[in-house]
Amino acid sequence: MREHAGDAHVLEGLLRIPRTRINTAGPVQVTPPVDTDDNHVVALQVLAMDILGHLTADQLDRIQERFAPDEAELIAALAHDTVSPEPRARTLAHAFRYFWLGELDAAACVALPQVEQILRQLLRPRAPIVSVAQGKTPGTVDQLGGLIRSMPAAGYPADWSRALELLLVDPDRGMNLRNNVCHGLIDTPPKHRVALILQAALYLLSHSQGHRTPAPFTQPAP
């Protein structure tokens, strides 16, 4: 079945899957609205991410086999003065090394907090992530779910926001890896899903390192 040309820009990033279906009532191709969020579409998105995870894991293994980067080389590749300073980059480098050693639980546990802090630093100039205490109302800091959902308003792709939500924090229909891993709700996650966590970190870092540019951001009126 050929995908409609108009579908090419509908979903990007980890959610890049065809949306055209065969109408079971007859031989007619139908395409659901872009904002459709039914269980079938979400299940396809998660399946697409799982498939991509296997490809990502294979790519990471090939990087190790061909280049065998040491800790210093990983830190240099992952470091950014603001978003990923050297101590944080070193921690993330450890996650990659754990992955290549087959220590998948350690890789996930080390990488997940780094994904959150990278996203928090990216959003800091573009979105409110801290509310100051006022009177008897305590101040709050946005948790990972709130940070991910604020990405589109801050100029980052909505499709990647949705993908990260499914990957990390959606407990109903997504993988929910951040909550499941950090709260000890699952055993060691499979290798391809740990690879997706590492890819999420690399994707977010690509914005800080100039490989991707978010959309222009306009400060909201006071």
CSV table of C-alpha atoms in Angstrom, one decimal:
chain,number,residue,atom,x,y,z
A,1,MET,CA,0.0,0.0,0.0
A,2,ARG,CA,1.5,3.3,-1.0
A,3,GLU,CA,1.5,6.2,1.5
A,4,HIS,CA,-0.2,9.4,0.4
A,5,ALA,CA,2.2,12.1,-0.5
A,6,GLY,CA,0.5,14.4,2.0
A,7,ASP,CA,1.3,12.1,4.8
A,8,ALA,CA,5.1,12.6,4.5
A,9,HIS,CA,5.2,15.6,6.9
A,10,VAL,CA,2.5,14.4,9.3
A,11,LEU,CA,4.7,12.5,11.7
A,12,GLU,CA,8.4,12.9,12.1
A,13,GLY,CA,11.1,11.6,14.4
A,14,LEU,CA,10.4,8.4,16.4
A,15,LEU,CA,6.7,8.5,15.3
A,16,ARG,CA,7.4,8.4,11.6
A,17,ILE,CA,4.8,5.7,10.5
A,18,PRO,CA,2.2,5.6,7.7
A,19,ARG,CA,-1.2,6.7,8.7
A,20,THR,CA,-3.1,5.5,5.6
A,21,ARG,CA,-5.3,2.4,6.2
A,22,ILE,CA,-7.5,0.1,4.1
A,23,ASN,CA,-11.2,0.7,4.8
A,24,THR,CA,-12.6,-2.7,5.9
A,25,ALA,CA,-15.9,-1.8,4.4
A,26,GLY,CA,-14.5,-1.6,0.9
A,27,PRO,CA,-11.3,-1.3,-1.1
A,28,VAL,CA,-10.8,2.4,-0.3
A,29,GLN,CA,-7.8,4.0,1.4
A,30,VAL,CA,-8.7,6.3,4.3
A,31,THR,CA,-6.5,8.5,6.3
A,32,PRO,CA,-7.6,9.5,9.8
A,33,PRO,CA,-7.3,13.2,10.9
A,34,VAL,CA,-3.9,14.3,12.0
A,35,ASP,CA,-5.0,14.8,15.6
A,36,THR,CA,-6.5,11.4,15.9
A,37,ASP,CA,-5.1,9.8,19.1
A,38,ASP,CA,-7.0,6.5,19.3
A,39,ASN,CA,-5.6,3.4,20.8
A,40,HIS,CA,-4.8,1.9,17.4
A,41,VAL,CA,-2.6,4.8,16.3
A,42,VAL,CA,-0.8,5.0,19.6
A,43,ALA,CA,-0.2,1.2,19.5
A,44,LEU,CA,1.4,1.7,16.1
A,45,GLN,CA,3.5,4.5,17.3
A,46,VAL,CA,4.9,2.4,20.2
A,47,LEU,CA,5.5,-0.5,17.8
A,48,ALA,CA,7.3,1.8,15.4
A,49,MET,CA,9.5,3.1,18.3
A,50,ASP,CA,10.3,-0.5,19.3
A,51,ILE,CA,11.4,-1.4,15.8
A,52,LEU,CA,13.5,1.8,15.6
A,53,GLY,CA,15.0,0.8,19.0
A,54,HIS,CA,16.4,-2.4,17.5
A,55,LEU,CA,18.0,-0.5,14.7
A,56,THR,CA,19.4,2.1,17.1
A,57,ALA,CA,20.9,-0.7,19.3
A,58,ASP,CA,22.5,-2.1,16.2
A,59,GLN,CA,23.9,1.3,15.3
A,60,LEU,CA,25.3,1.8,18.7
A,61,ASP,CA,27.0,-1.6,18.7
A,62,ARG,CA,28.5,-0.8,15.3
A,63,ILE,CA,29.9,2.4,16.7
A,64,GLN,CA,31.6,0.5,19.5
A,65,GLU,CA,32.9,-2.2,17.2
A,66,ARG,CA,34.4,0.2,14.7
A,67,PHE,CA,35.5,3.1,16.8
A,68,ALA,CA,35.7,1.8,20.4
A,69,PRO,CA,35.4,5.3,21.9
A,70,ASP,CA,37.1,5.8,25.3
A,71,GLU,CA,35.7,7.8,28.1
A,72,ALA,CA,37.5,11.0,27.1
A,73,GLU,CA,36.2,10.8,23.5
A,74,LEU,CA,32.7,10.3,24.7
A,75,ILE,CA,32.8,13.2,27.1
A,76,ALA,CA,34.2,15.5,24.4
A,77,ALA,CA,31.3,14.4,22.1
A,78,LEU,CA,28.6,14.8,24.8
A,79,ALA,CA,29.8,17.9,26.6
A,80,HIS,CA,28.2,21.4,26.3
A,81,ASP,CA,29.0,24.3,28.6
A,82,THR,CA,25.4,25.0,29.6
A,83,VAL,CA,23.3,21.9,28.8
A,84,SER,CA,25.8,19.1,29.5
A,85,PRO,CA,28.8,20.4,31.4
A,86,GLU,CA,31.7,18.0,31.8
A,87,PRO,CA,30.6,16.3,35.0
A,88,ARG,CA,27.2,15.5,33.5
A,89,ALA,CA,28.7,14.5,30.2
A,90,ARG,CA,31.0,12.1,32.1
A,91,THR,CA,27.9,10.5,33.7
A,92,LEU,CA,26.2,10.2,30.4
A,93,ALA,CA,29.3,8.7,28.9
A,94,HIS,CA,29.2,6.0,31.6
A,95,ALA,CA,25.6,5.2,30.5
A,96,PHE,CA,26.9,4.5,27.0
A,97,ARG,CA,29.8,2.4,28.3
A,98,TYR,CA,27.4,0.4,30.5
A,99,PHE,CA,25.3,-0.2,27.4
A,100,TRP,CA,28.2,-1.6,25.5
A,101,LEU,CA,29.2,-3.8,28.4
A,102,GLY,CA,25.7,-5.3,28.4
A,103,GLU,CA,24.9,-3.7,31.8
A,104,LEU,CA,21.5,-2.5,30.6
A,105,ASP,CA,19.9,-1.8,34.0
A,106,ALA,CA,22.9,0.4,34.9
A,107,ALA,CA,22.8,2.1,31.5
A,108,ALA,CA,19.1,3.0,31.9
A,109,CYS,CA,19.4,4.1,35.5
A,110,VAL,CA,22.3,6.4,34.7
A,111,ALA,CA,21.0,7.8,31.4
A,112,LEU,CA,17.4,8.6,32.5
A,113,PRO,CA,18.2,11.5,34.9
A,114,GLN,CA,20.6,12.9,32.4
A,115,VAL,CA,17.8,13.1,29.8
A,116,GLU,CA,15.7,15.0,32.2
A,117,GLN,CA,18.4,17.5,33.2
A,118,ILE,CA,19.4,18.1,29.5
A,119,LEU,CA,15.7,18.8,28.6
A,120,ARG,CA,15.4,21.1,31.7
A,121,GLN,CA,18.4,23.1,30.6
A,122,LEU,CA,17.2,23.3,27.0
A,123,LEU,CA,13.9,24.7,28.1
A,124,ARG,CA,15.1,27.1,30.8
A,125,PRO,CA,15.5,30.1,28.4
A,126,ARG,CA,12.2,29.3,26.6
A,127,ALA,CA,9.7,28.0,29.1
A,128,PRO,CA,8.9,28.5,32.8
A,129,ILE,CA,10.1,25.4,34.6
A,130,VAL,CA,10.1,26.8,38.2
A,131,SER,CA,7.2,28.5,39.9
A,132,VAL,CA,8.2,30.8,42.8
A,133,ALA,CA,6.6,30.4,46.2
A,134,GLN,CA,3.9,32.9,46.8
A,135,GLY,CA,2.5,33.3,50.3
A,136,LYS,CA,1.4,29.9,51.6
A,137,THR,CA,1.7,28.4,48.1
A,138,PRO,CA,5.0,26.5,47.8
A,139,GLY,CA,7.2,26.8,44.8
A,140,THR,CA,7.3,23.9,42.4
A,141,VAL,CA,9.7,22.5,39.7
A,142,ASP,CA,8.2,21.0,36.6
A,143,GLN,CA,8.8,17.2,36.5
A,144,LEU,CA,9.7,15.3,33.4
A,145,GLY,CA,6.2,14.9,32.1
A,146,GLY,CA,5.5,18.6,32.3
A,147,LEU,CA,8.8,19.4,30.7
A,148,ILE,CA,8.1,17.1,27.7
A,149,ARG,CA,4.6,18.6,27.2
A,150,SER,CA,6.0,22.1,27.2
A,151,MET,CA,8.4,21.4,24.3
A,152,PRO,CA,6.0,22.4,21.4
A,153,ALA,CA,5.2,25.8,23.0
A,154,ALA,CA,9.0,26.4,23.4
A,155,GLY,CA,9.5,25.7,19.7
A,156,TYR,CA,10.6,22.1,19.7
A,157,PRO,CA,8.9,19.6,17.4
A,158,ALA,CA,5.5,18.3,18.7
A,159,ASP,CA,6.2,14.9,17.3
A,160,TRP,CA,9.4,14.5,19.3
A,161,SER,CA,7.5,15.7,22.4
A,162,ARG,CA,4.9,13.0,21.9
A,163,ALA,CA,7.6,10.4,21.2
A,164,LEU,CA,9.4,11.3,24.4
A,165,GLU,CA,6.2,11.2,26.3
A,166,LEU,CA,5.4,7.7,25.1
A,167,LEU,CA,9.0,6.6,25.7
A,168,LEU,CA,9.4,8.0,29.2
A,169,VAL,CA,6.3,9.0,31.1
A,170,ASP,CA,3.0,7.7,29.6
A,171,PRO,CA,1.8,5.0,32.0
A,172,ASP,CA,-1.3,4.0,30.1
A,173,ARG,CA,-0.3,3.3,26.5
A,174,GLY,CA,3.4,4.1,26.3
A,175,MET,CA,6.7,2.5,27.5
A,176,ASN,CA,6.8,4.7,30.6
A,177,LEU,CA,10.5,3.9,31.0
A,178,ARG,CA,11.5,6.7,33.3
A,179,ASN,CA,8.8,5.8,35.9
A,180,ASN,CA,9.1,2.1,35.5
A,181,VAL,CA,12.9,2.0,35.8
A,182,CYS,CA,13.4,4.7,38.4
A,183,HIS,CA,10.7,3.4,40.7
A,184,GLY,CA,11.7,-0.3,40.3
A,185,LEU,CA,8.5,-1.3,38.7
A,186,ILE,CA,10.1,-3.5,36.0
A,187,ASP,CA,13.2,-5.7,35.7
A,188,THR,CA,16.0,-4.8,33.4
A,189,PRO,CA,14.4,-3.2,30.3
A,190,PRO,CA,15.3,-4.8,26.9
A,191,LYS,CA,18.3,-3.6,25.1
A,192,HIS,CA,16.4,-1.9,22.3
A,193,ARG,CA,14.5,0.3,24.7
A,194,VAL,CA,17.7,1.3,26.6
A,195,ALA,CA,19.0,2.3,23.2
A,196,LEU,CA,16.0,4.6,22.7
A,197,ILE,CA,16.8,6.3,26.0
A,198,LEU,CA,20.3,6.9,24.8
A,199,GLN,CA,19.0,8.2,21.5
A,200,ALA,CA,16.7,10.6,23.4
A,201,ALA,CA,19.7,12.0,25.1
A,202,LEU,CA,21.5,12.4,21.8
A,203,TYR,CA,18.5,14.0,20.2
A,204,LEU,CA,18.2,16.6,22.9
A,205,LEU,CA,21.9,17.3,22.9
A,206,SER,CA,21.8,17.8,19.1
A,207,HIS,CA,19.8,21.0,19.8
A,208,SER,CA,22.4,22.4,22.2
A,209,GLN,CA,25.2,21.6,19.8
A,210,GLY,CA,23.7,23.4,16.8
A,211,HIS,CA,22.7,20.3,14.7
A,212,ARG,CA,19.1,21.2,15.1
A,213,THR,CA,17.4,24.6,15.6
A,214,PRO,CA,14.0,25.0,17.4
A,215,ALA,CA,11.4,27.2,15.9
A,216,PRO,CA,11.4,30.9,16.7
A,217,PHE,CA,10.1,31.5,20.2
A,218,THR,CA,8.1,34.5,21.2
A,219,GLN,CA,7.9,35.4,24.8
A,220,PRO,CA,4.2,35.4,25.9
A,221,ALA,CA,2.7,38.8,26.7
A,222,PRO,CA,2.8,39.7,30.4
